């Protein structure tokens, strides 16, 4: 699993909040590489910097120092190298949330298609791809349902379909199984692994869920903002 | 100012003089008074018009029943009075039979009209005079206004010159002549003007309050959607998508408000104490105002939405 292309390359990244007495060092000199096909977990006690690292990789938060390269493109090197960070996220990154965060006024299929619409796809092509993805995730029978009518597992699969819609090669997940029972959590992890292999993508997951630790290729531990090898 | 805008008193003989003038096809004398009558256990405010049957000044179009046939104690009422044909109602000392109904007859204040013969109306006027005057009358003092009416209505012969006739009548010193158009103009500018300004003020206040309410609702709706907005920003939606979402929502709100309001107005306007005329143009202007208010109100929601940090979508 370590012979794929490097999709995430974080070098010497530091992030601190505040200054002087209130200064908090959330990340200190973090180096991390994730390759295509890899599914890794970010672990660590509360306040250790997991969310901060995920936000830095997700181009939501600017590091205080360091360099971030995503899918071959250096996006941060002391400063953002792209002006339109939302477009960057749309093109390169898929997000999966703790709760599904689907838009309640759209159907399952529309929730997936909306990403393609944003990416400039035509309506028909967008709908077709959304339908295909829902089929791939085995929720196509719920395509016309509003999120409120979906079960937890169905909603999470629709959310995964949305994350995959624009074919990003980096998928960031924040406690994707926290809202699911053990069996469903296992199914979602199997699915993510299958995606990583088939779509040549990498998946970085923040999790506390010990039941699924054995599903990861690597566990990355954070302690006080530093990587601590397990 | 004309008989509808202020009290007026002219001798009944004026009618014959007017009828004899060149160009006048026929003329009729009328008078009017506001009275309070008891009917079906409630008190009814009526605008009593006295006219001469067979002469101009009577009801325009009988909707139900017939016109006044005998010279005494019959009346034709506007539907808004709630009276039905065949019913009787006491006006002054006598009972009147309702023989016909008309629609849309009322004075500037919105009191529904009833038509009686001029002689009945004049008798009614004397009966309702203040007690002191009745005492005078009983002593044999001839009432000054015994044979006076409020106005004379003339119908012109086809092709006659209205303005020439009006000018001639005006030369009779103390008499004023008004054409139909002049009469309407006076009612609009003097009698209805105050009501119009009051309603305009109410409308202004209501619109301002609605604008604030709409703004608050949109703001609240946006606040409820902060997580969705953060999610949209996180997955890469540009600001214009988010603004469009909020504005669209505001417009849906405004459009449904306008629709509901319109249906409501159309269903209740006939029960409104004043006559309400709603023209399509007014509805369009209202739509325009609501549109502007909604757009302005969205500004508040948009400002809140722009401040949302996409990171809040990722809770952990
Ligand atoms: N926006 C912020 N402002 C100030 N301090 C922050 C902010 N975000 C995170 N921190 C601090 O950075 C540290 C790491 O936080 P975080 O990455 O959320 O940890 P974890 O996700 O592992 O619980 C914590 O001490 C937290 O208080
Ligand atoms: Mg955290």
Coordinates of C-alpha atoms and ligand atoms in Angstrom, one line a residue:
Chain A
X1 CA 0.0 0.0 0.0
X2 CA 3.0 2.4 0.1
X3 CA 3.8 2.3 -3.6
X4 CA 1.0 4.6 -4.8
X5 CA 1.5 8.2 -5.9
X6 CA 1.9 10.7 -3.1
X7 CA -1.4 12.6 -2.9
X8 CA -0.9 14.5 0.3
X9 CA 2.5 15.9 1.2
X10 CA 2.7 18.0 4.3
X11 CA 6.2 19.3 5.2
X12 CA 7.2 21.2 8.4
X13 CA 3.7 22.5 9.0
X14 CA 3.1 24.5 12.2
X15 CA 0.0 26.3 13.3
X16 CA -0.5 28.4 16.3
X17 CA -3.5 30.4 17.5
X18 CA -3.1 33.7 19.4
X19 CA 0.2 35.2 20.5
X20 CA 2.1 35.9 23.7
X21 CA 0.5 34.5 26.8
X22 CA -2.5 33.1 25.0
X23 CA -0.5 31.4 22.3
X24 CA -1.6 27.8 21.6
X25 CA 0.6 25.6 19.4
X26 CA -1.9 23.4 17.7
X27 CA 0.5 21.8 15.2
X28 CA 4.3 21.8 15.5
X29 CA 6.6 20.7 12.6
X30 CA 4.3 18.1 11.2
X31 CA 5.5 15.9 8.3
X32 CA 2.9 13.6 6.7
X33 CA 2.7 11.8 3.4
X34 CA -0.4 9.9 2.2
X35 CA -0.4 7.8 -1.0
X36 CA -3.1 6.8 -3.4
X37 CA -5.0 3.8 -2.2
X38 CA -4.2 4.5 1.5
X39 CA -6.8 4.8 4.2
X40 CA -5.3 6.4 7.3
X41 CA -6.7 7.4 10.7
X42 CA -5.7 10.5 12.7
X43 CA -5.8 9.6 16.4
X44 CA -5.0 11.5 19.5
X45 CA -6.5 12.9 22.7
X46 CA -8.9 15.9 22.5
X47 CA -6.9 19.1 21.8
X48 CA -4.0 17.3 20.2
X49 CA -4.5 19.0 16.8
X50 CA -6.5 16.5 14.7
X51 CA -9.1 18.9 13.5
X52 CA -6.4 21.6 12.9
X53 CA -4.4 19.2 10.7
X54 CA -7.5 18.1 8.8
X55 CA -8.4 21.8 8.2
X56 CA -4.9 22.5 6.9
X57 CA -5.0 19.6 4.5
X58 CA -8.6 20.6 3.5
X59 CA -7.4 24.2 2.6
X60 CA -9.7 25.6 5.2
X61 CA -7.1 26.9 7.5
X62 CA -3.8 28.5 6.6
X63 CA -0.8 27.1 8.5
X64 CA 1.6 29.5 10.2
X65 CA 4.5 27.8 8.5
X66 CA 5.4 24.9 6.2
X67 CA 4.4 23.6 2.8
X68 CA 1.4 21.6 1.6
X69 CA 1.3 19.7 -1.7
X70 CA -2.0 18.1 -2.8
X71 CA -2.2 15.8 -5.8
X72 CA 1.1 17.1 -7.2
X73 CA 0.2 20.8 -6.8
X74 CA 1.9 22.8 -4.1
X75 CA -1.0 24.8 -2.7
X76 CA 0.6 26.4 0.4
X77 CA 4.2 27.5 0.8
X78 CA 4.3 30.2 3.4
X79 CA 1.1 31.5 1.8
X80 CA -1.7 30.2 -0.4
X81 CA -0.6 29.8 -4.0
X82 CA -4.1 29.8 -5.3
X83 CA -6.6 32.6 -4.8
X84 CA -9.8 30.6 -5.1
X85 CA -9.6 28.1 -2.2
X86 CA -13.2 27.0 -2.7
X87 CA -12.5 26.0 -6.3
X88 CA -9.4 24.2 -5.1
X89 CA -11.5 22.2 -2.6
X90 CA -14.1 21.5 -5.2
X91 CA -11.5 20.1 -7.6
X92 CA -9.2 18.2 -5.3
X93 CA -11.0 17.3 -2.0
X94 CA -14.1 15.4 -1.0
X95 CA -15.4 15.9 2.6
X96 CA -17.4 13.4 4.6
X97 CA -18.8 14.7 7.8
X98 CA -19.8 13.3 11.2
X99 CA -23.4 14.0 10.5
X100 CA -24.2 13.8 6.8
X101 CA -24.7 17.6 6.3
X102 CA -26.9 17.0 3.3
X103 CA -29.0 19.9 2.1
X104 CA -32.5 19.1 3.5
X105 CA -34.4 20.8 0.6
X106 CA -32.8 18.7 -2.1
X107 CA -33.3 15.0 -2.9
X108 CA -30.5 12.5 -2.4
X109 CA -29.6 12.7 -6.1
X110 CA -29.8 16.5 -6.2
X111 CA -27.4 16.6 -3.2
X112 CA -24.8 14.7 -5.2
X113 CA -25.5 16.6 -8.4
X114 CA -25.2 20.0 -6.8
X115 CA -21.4 19.5 -6.5
X116 CA -21.2 18.7 -10.2
X117 CA -23.3 21.7 -11.0
X118 CA -20.8 23.8 -9.0
X119 CA -18.0 22.2 -11.0
X120 CA -19.6 23.3 -14.2
X121 CA -21.1 20.0 -15.4
X122 CA -24.2 20.1 -17.6
X123 CA -27.4 19.2 -15.8
X124 CA -27.9 15.9 -17.6
X125 CA -24.4 14.7 -17.2
X126 CA -24.5 15.7 -13.5
X127 CA -27.7 13.8 -12.9
X128 CA -26.4 10.7 -14.8
X129 CA -23.2 10.7 -12.7
X130 CA -25.1 11.2 -9.5
X131 CA -27.3 8.3 -10.4
X132 CA -24.3 6.1 -11.2
X133 CA -22.6 7.0 -7.8
X134 CA -25.8 6.3 -5.9
X135 CA -26.0 2.9 -7.7
X136 CA -22.3 2.2 -6.9
X137 CA -23.0 3.0 -3.2
X138 CA -26.2 0.9 -3.4
X139 CA -28.6 3.7 -2.4
X140 CA -30.0 4.4 -5.9
X141 CA -33.4 3.2 -4.8
X142 CA -33.5 6.3 -2.5
X143 CA -32.4 8.8 -5.2
X144 CA -35.7 10.7 -5.0
X145 CA -35.9 10.8 -1.2
X146 CA -35.2 13.9 0.9
X147 CA -32.5 13.5 3.5
X148 CA -34.9 13.5 6.4
X149 CA -36.5 10.3 5.1
X150 CA -33.1 8.4 4.8
X151 CA -31.8 6.1 7.5
X152 CA -28.4 7.0 9.1
X153 CA -26.6 4.5 6.9
X154 CA -28.3 5.6 3.7
X155 CA -27.7 9.3 4.4
X156 CA -24.0 8.6 5.1
X157 CA -23.7 6.7 1.8
X158 CA -25.4 9.6 -0.1
X159 CA -22.9 12.0 1.7
X160 CA -20.0 9.8 0.5
X161 CA -21.4 9.8 -3.0
X162 CA -21.4 13.6 -2.8
X163 CA -17.8 13.6 -1.6
X164 CA -16.8 11.5 -4.6
X165 CA -18.9 13.3 -7.2
X166 CA -16.2 15.5 -8.8
X167 CA -13.6 12.7 -8.6
X168 CA -11.4 14.2 -6.0
X169 CA -8.3 12.1 -5.1
X170 CA -8.2 13.3 -1.5
X171 CA -11.1 12.4 0.8
X172 CA -11.2 13.9 4.3
X173 CA -13.5 12.4 6.8
X174 CA -14.4 13.7 10.2
X175 CA -15.7 10.9 12.4
X176 CA -17.6 9.3 9.5
X177 CA -18.9 6.4 11.6
X178 CA -19.7 8.2 14.8
X179 CA -23.4 8.3 14.1
X180 CA -23.5 4.6 13.0
X181 CA -23.7 1.3 14.9
X182 CA -20.8 -1.2 14.7
X183 CA -22.1 -3.2 11.8
X184 CA -22.9 -0.1 9.6
X185 CA -19.6 1.5 10.6
X186 CA -17.8 -1.6 9.3
X187 CA -19.7 -1.4 6.1
X188 CA -18.8 2.3 5.6
X189 CA -15.2 1.5 6.2
X190 CA -15.2 -1.3 3.7
X191 CA -16.7 1.0 1.2
X192 CA -14.1 3.7 1.8
X193 CA -11.4 1.2 1.4
X194 CA -12.9 0.0 -1.9
X195 CA -13.1 3.6 -3.1
X196 CA -9.5 4.3 -2.2
X197 CA -8.4 1.3 -4.3
X198 CA -10.8 1.7 -7.2
X199 CA -10.6 5.5 -7.5
X200 CA -6.9 5.7 -6.7
X201 CA -7.7 8.1 -3.9
X202 CA -6.5 8.4 -0.4
X203 CA -8.6 8.8 2.7
X204 CA -7.7 10.6 5.9
X205 CA -10.1 10.0 8.7
X206 CA -10.3 11.6 12.2
X207 CA -11.8 9.0 14.5
X208 CA -12.2 7.8 18.1
X209 CA -13.9 4.7 17.1
X210 CA -11.7 1.8 18.4
X211 CA -14.0 -0.8 16.7
X212 CA -12.7 0.3 13.3
X213 CA -9.0 0.8 14.0
X214 CA -8.1 -2.5 12.3
X215 CA -9.7 -1.2 9.1
X216 CA -6.9 1.3 8.5
X217 CA -3.6 1.0 6.7
X218 CA -2.0 3.3 9.1
X219 CA -2.8 5.0 12.4
X220 CA -1.2 8.4 12.8
X221 CA -1.1 9.6 16.4
X222 CA -1.0 13.3 17.3
X223 CA 0.1 14.4 20.8
X224 CA 0.4 18.1 21.6
X225 CA 0.5 19.0 18.0
X226 CA 3.3 16.6 17.1
X227 CA 3.2 13.4 15.2
X228 CA 4.0 10.4 17.5
X229 CA 4.6 7.2 15.6
X230 CA 2.6 4.4 17.0
Chain B
X1 CA -68.8 72.6 -3.1
X2 CA -71.9 70.6 -4.3
X3 CA -74.5 68.8 -2.4
X4 CA -72.4 65.7 -1.7
X5 CA -69.6 67.5 -0.1
X6 CA -71.5 69.9 2.2
X7 CA -75.0 70.6 3.3
X8 CA -77.0 72.5 0.7
X9 CA -80.5 73.9 0.5
X10 CA -82.3 75.2 -2.5
X11 CA -86.0 75.9 -3.2
X12 CA -87.9 73.0 -4.7
X13 CA -89.1 75.4 -7.4
X14 CA -85.6 75.4 -8.9
X15 CA -86.4 72.0 -10.4
X16 CA -89.1 73.5 -12.7
X17 CA -86.8 76.3 -13.6
X18 CA -84.0 73.9 -14.6
X19 CA -86.4 71.6 -16.4
X20 CA -87.5 74.5 -18.6
X21 CA -84.0 75.4 -19.7
X22 CA -82.9 74.7 -23.2
X23 CA -80.9 71.4 -23.6
X24 CA -82.4 69.8 -20.4
X25 CA -84.3 66.6 -21.1
X26 CA -85.6 66.2 -17.6
X27 CA -84.8 67.3 -14.1
X28 CA -85.5 65.9 -10.7
X29 CA -85.0 67.2 -7.1
X30 CA -83.3 65.1 -4.5
X31 CA -82.4 65.4 -0.9
X32 CA -80.4 63.3 1.5
X33 CA -80.0 62.7 5.2
X34 CA -78.1 60.3 7.4
X35 CA -80.4 58.5 9.9
X36 CA -80.0 55.8 12.4
X37 CA -82.7 53.1 12.2
X38 CA -83.3 50.0 14.3
X39 CA -83.4 46.8 12.3
X40 CA -83.3 43.1 13.4
X41 CA -82.1 44.1 16.9
X42 CA -79.2 46.2 15.6
X43 CA -78.9 49.8 14.8
X44 CA -78.4 50.5 11.1
X45 CA -76.8 53.7 9.7
X46 CA -78.6 54.7 6.5
X47 CA -78.1 57.3 3.9
X48 CA -81.6 58.2 2.9
X49 CA -82.0 59.6 -0.6
X50 CA -85.3 61.2 -1.4
X51 CA -86.1 61.5 -5.1
X52 CA -89.0 62.0 -7.4
X53 CA -90.1 58.9 -9.1
X54 CA -90.2 59.3 -12.9
X55 CA -87.5 61.9 -12.6
X56 CA -83.7 61.6 -12.6
X57 CA -82.0 61.0 -9.2
X58 CA -83.4 57.6 -8.4
X59 CA -81.7 54.2 -8.1
X60 CA -79.6 53.4 -11.2
X61 CA -80.3 49.7 -11.7
X62 CA -82.6 47.6 -9.6
X63 CA -80.8 44.3 -8.9
X64 CA -83.8 42.6 -7.3
X65 CA -87.5 43.4 -6.9
X66 CA -88.9 46.6 -8.4
X67 CA -88.6 50.4 -8.2
X68 CA -90.8 52.5 -6.0
X69 CA -94.4 52.4 -7.3
X70 CA -96.6 54.2 -4.9
X71 CA -95.8 57.6 -3.5
X72 CA -95.6 56.6 0.2
X73 CA -93.8 54.3 2.5
X74 CA -91.9 52.2 0.0
X75 CA -88.1 52.1 -0.3
X76 CA -85.3 50.6 -2.4
X77 CA -82.3 49.7 -0.4
X78 CA -78.6 48.9 -1.1
X79 CA -77.8 45.2 -0.5
X80 CA -75.2 46.2 2.1
X81 CA -78.0 47.3 4.4
X82 CA -78.8 43.7 4.9
X83 CA -82.5 44.4 4.1
X84 CA -84.5 41.9 2.0
X85 CA -87.3 42.6 -0.3
X86 CA -90.7 42.3 1.4
X87 CA -89.2 43.3 4.8
X88 CA -90.4 46.4 6.6
X89 CA -88.3 48.9 8.5
X90 CA -89.3 51.8 10.7
X91 CA -87.9 55.2 9.6
X92 CA -89.2 58.1 11.7
X93 CA -92.8 57.5 12.5
X94 CA -93.7 55.2 9.6
X95 CA -92.9 51.7 8.5
X96 CA -91.5 51.4 5.0
X97 CA -91.7 48.3 2.8
X98 CA -88.5 47.2 1.0
X99 CA -89.6 46.8 -2.6
X100 CA -86.3 46.5 -4.4
X101 CA -82.5 46.2 -3.9
X102 CA -79.6 47.9 -5.6
X103 CA -75.9 47.4 -5.4
X104 CA -73.0 49.8 -4.7
X105 CA -75.1 52.8 -3.5
X106 CA -73.5 54.5 -0.5
X107 CA -72.3 57.9 0.6
X108 CA -68.6 59.0 0.9
X109 CA -68.4 57.6 4.4
X110 CA -69.5 54.1 3.3
X111 CA -73.0 54.2 4.8
X112 CA -75.4 52.2 2.5
X113 CA -78.1 54.1 0.8
X114 CA -81.9 53.7 0.8
X115 CA -84.1 55.5 -1.7
X116 CA -87.5 56.8 -0.8
X117 CA -89.8 59.3 -2.5
X118 CA -88.9 63.0 -2.1
X119 CA -92.2 63.7 -0.2
X120 CA -91.5 60.8 2.3
X121 CA -87.9 62.1 2.7
X122 CA -89.1 65.6 3.4
X123 CA -91.6 64.4 6.0
X124 CA -88.9 62.3 7.6
X125 CA -86.6 65.3 7.8
X126 CA -89.2 67.3 9.7
X127 CA -89.9 64.5 12.1
X128 CA -86.3 64.1 12.8
X129 CA -85.8 67.9 13.3
X130 CA -84.8 69.0 16.8
X131 CA -87.6 69.2 19.4
X132 CA -87.5 73.0 19.5
X133 CA -88.2 73.2 15.8
X134 CA -91.1 70.7 16.1
X135 CA -92.6 72.9 18.8
X136 CA -92.4 75.9 16.5
X137 CA -94.0 73.9 13.7
X138 CA -96.8 72.8 16.0
X139 CA -97.5 76.4 16.9
X140 CA -98.0 77.1 13.2
X141 CA -94.8 78.8 12.4
X142 CA -94.1 77.9 8.8
X143 CA -90.8 76.0 8.5
X144 CA -88.3 77.8 6.4
X145 CA -87.2 74.6 4.8
X146 CA -90.6 73.2 4.1
X147 CA -90.2 73.2 0.4
X148 CA -86.5 73.0 0.0
X149 CA -84.3 70.2 -1.4
X150 CA -80.6 69.6 -1.5
X151 CA -80.0 69.5 -5.3
X152 CA -81.6 69.2 -8.7
X153 CA -80.3 66.6 -11.0
X154 CA -80.7 67.3 -14.7
X155 CA -80.4 64.9 -17.6
X156 CA -79.3 66.5 -20.8
X157 CA -80.9 66.0 -24.2
X158 CA -78.6 64.2 -26.6
X159 CA -76.1 66.7 -28.1
X160 CA -76.8 69.5 -25.7
X161 CA -73.9 71.6 -24.5
X162 CA -73.3 70.8 -20.8
X163 CA -70.8 73.5 -20.1
X164 CA -73.0 76.2 -21.7
X165 CA -75.9 75.1 -19.5
X166 CA -73.7 74.9 -16.4
X167 CA -72.5 78.5 -17.1
X168 CA -76.1 79.7 -17.5
X169 CA -77.2 78.1 -14.2
X170 CA -74.2 79.7 -12.4
X171 CA -75.4 83.1 -13.5
X172 CA -78.5 82.6 -11.3
X173 CA -76.4 84.1 -8.4
X174 CA -76.7 81.7 -5.6
X175 CA -76.9 78.4 -7.6
X176 CA -74.0 76.2 -8.5
X177 CA -74.0 73.8 -11.4
X178 CA -71.7 70.8 -11.5
X179 CA -71.2 68.4 -14.3
X180 CA -70.7 64.7 -13.5
X181 CA -66.9 65.0 -13.9
X182 CA -66.7 68.0 -11.6
X183 CA -68.8 66.3 -9.0
X184 CA -66.4 63.3 -8.9
X185 CA -63.4 65.5 -8.7
X186 CA -64.8 67.3 -5.7
X187 CA -65.6 64.0 -3.9
X188 CA -62.1 62.8 -4.5
X189 CA -60.2 65.9 -3.5
X190 CA -62.2 67.0 -0.5
X191 CA -64.5 64.3 0.9
X192 CA -62.4 61.2 0.3
X193 CA -59.0 63.0 0.7
X194 CA -58.8 62.8 4.4
X195 CA -59.7 59.1 4.4
X196 CA -57.2 58.6 1.7
X197 CA -54.4 60.2 3.7
X198 CA -55.3 58.2 6.8
X199 CA -55.3 55.0 4.9
X200 CA -52.0 56.0 3.2
X201 CA -50.5 56.6 6.7
X202 CA -51.7 53.2 7.9
X203 CA -50.4 51.6 4.8
X204 CA -47.0 53.2 5.3
X205 CA -46.8 52.0 8.9
X206 CA -47.9 48.5 7.9
X207 CA -45.4 48.2 5.2
X208 CA -42.6 49.3 7.4
X209 CA -43.6 46.8 10.1
X210 CA -43.8 44.1 7.4
X211 CA -40.4 45.0 6.1
X212 CA -38.9 44.6 9.6
X213 CA -40.8 41.3 10.1
X214 CA -39.6 39.9 6.7
X215 CA -36.1 41.0 7.4
X216 CA -36.2 39.2 10.8
X217 CA -37.7 36.0 9.3
X218 CA -35.0 35.9 6.6
X219 CA -32.3 36.6 9.1
X220 CA -33.6 33.8 11.4
X221 CA -34.0 31.4 8.5
X222 CA -30.4 32.1 7.5
X223 CA -29.2 31.6 11.1
X224 CA -30.8 28.2 11.1
X225 CA -29.0 27.4 7.9
X226 CA -25.5 28.3 9.0
X227 CA -24.4 24.7 9.0
X228 CA -25.7 24.2 5.5
X229 CA -24.1 27.4 4.4
X230 CA -20.8 26.3 6.0
X231 CA -21.1 22.9 4.2
X232 CA -21.7 24.6 0.9
X233 CA -18.7 26.8 1.3
X234 CA -16.6 23.8 2.4
X235 CA -17.5 21.7 -0.7
X236 CA -16.6 24.7 -2.9
X237 CA -19.8 26.7 -3.5
X238 CA -19.0 30.3 -4.5
X239 CA -20.6 33.2 -2.7
X240 CA -23.0 33.9 -5.5
X241 CA -24.6 30.4 -5.1
X242 CA -25.1 31.1 -1.4
X243 CA -26.5 34.6 -2.0
X244 CA -28.9 33.2 -4.7
X245 CA -30.1 30.6 -2.2
X246 CA -31.0 33.3 0.4
X247 CA -32.5 35.7 -2.0
X248 CA -34.5 32.9 -3.6
X249 CA -35.9 32.0 -0.2
X250 CA -36.8 35.6 0.5
X251 CA -38.6 35.9 -2.8
X252 CA -40.5 32.7 -2.2
X253 CA -41.5 34.1 1.2
X254 CA -42.5 37.4 -0.3
X255 CA -44.5 35.8 -3.2
X256 CA -46.4 33.5 -0.9
X257 CA -47.1 36.4 1.4
X258 CA -48.4 38.5 -1.5
X259 CA -50.5 35.6 -2.8
X260 CA -52.1 34.8 0.6
X261 CA -52.6 38.5 1.2
X262 CA -54.4 38.9 -2.2
X263 CA -56.6 35.9 -1.7
X264 CA -57.5 37.2 1.8
X265 CA -58.3 40.7 0.6
X266 CA -60.4 39.4 -2.2
X267 CA -62.4 37.2 0.1
X268 CA -63.0 39.7 2.9
X269 CA -63.2 43.0 1.1
X270 CA -66.9 42.8 0.6
X271 CA -67.4 42.5 4.4
X272 CA -65.2 45.6 4.9
X273 CA -67.2 48.6 6.3
X274 CA -65.9 50.8 3.5
X275 CA -66.2 50.0 -0.1
X276 CA -62.8 48.7 -1.3
X277 CA -61.9 48.8 -4.9
X278 CA -58.8 46.8 -5.7
X279 CA -57.4 47.4 -9.1
X280 CA -54.8 45.0 -10.7
X281 CA -52.5 47.9 -10.9
X282 CA -52.5 48.2 -7.1
X283 CA -51.7 44.5 -6.7
X284 CA -48.8 44.9 -9.1
X285 CA -47.4 47.9 -7.2
X286 CA -47.7 45.9 -4.0
X287 CA -45.8 43.1 -5.6
X288 CA -43.1 45.6 -6.6
X289 CA -42.9 46.9 -3.0
X290 CA -42.7 43.4 -1.5
X291 CA -40.0 42.5 -4.0
X292 CA -37.9 45.5 -3.0
X293 CA -38.5 44.8 0.7
X294 CA -37.5 41.2 0.3
X295 CA -34.3 42.1 -1.6
X296 CA -33.4 44.6 1.0
X297 CA -34.2 42.2 3.9
X298 CA -32.0 39.5 2.3
X299 CA -29.1 41.8 2.8
X300 CA -29.1 41.1 6.5
X301 CA -29.1 37.3 5.9
X302 CA -26.4 37.6 3.2
X303 CA -24.2 39.5 5.5
X304 CA -24.5 36.8 8.2
X305 CA -23.9 34.1 5.6
X306 CA -20.8 35.7 4.3
X307 CA -19.2 35.6 7.7
X308 CA -19.7 31.9 8.2
X309 CA -16.4 30.0 8.5
X310 CA -16.5 26.8 6.4
X311 CA -14.6 25.0 9.2
X312 CA -17.8 25.0 11.3
X313 CA -19.2 22.3 8.9
X314 CA -16.5 19.9 10.3
X315 CA -17.5 19.5 13.9
X316 CA -15.2 17.4 16.0
Ligands
LIG1 N1 -9.8 28.7 16.2 C1 -9.0 28.4 17.3 N2 -8.7 29.5 18.1 C2 -7.9 29.2 19.2 N3 -7.5 28.0 19.5 C3 -7.8 27.0 18.7 C4 -8.6 27.1 17.6 N4 -8.8 25.9 17.0 C5 -8.2 25.0 17.8 N5 -7.6 25.6 18.8 C6 -6.7 25.0 19.8 O1 -5.7 24.2 19.2 C7 -5.6 23.0 19.9 C8 -5.9 21.8 18.9 O2 -7.3 21.8 18.6 P1 -7.9 20.8 17.7 O3 -7.2 20.7 16.4 O4 -9.4 21.1 17.6 O5 -7.8 19.4 18.5 P2 -8.5 18.0 18.4 O6 -9.3 18.1 17.1 O7 -7.5 17.0 18.3 O8 -9.4 17.9 19.6 C9 -6.5 23.0 21.1 O9 -5.8 23.4 22.2 C10 -7.5 24.1 20.7 O10 -7.9 24.7 21.9
LIG2 MG1 -11.2 18.6 17.4

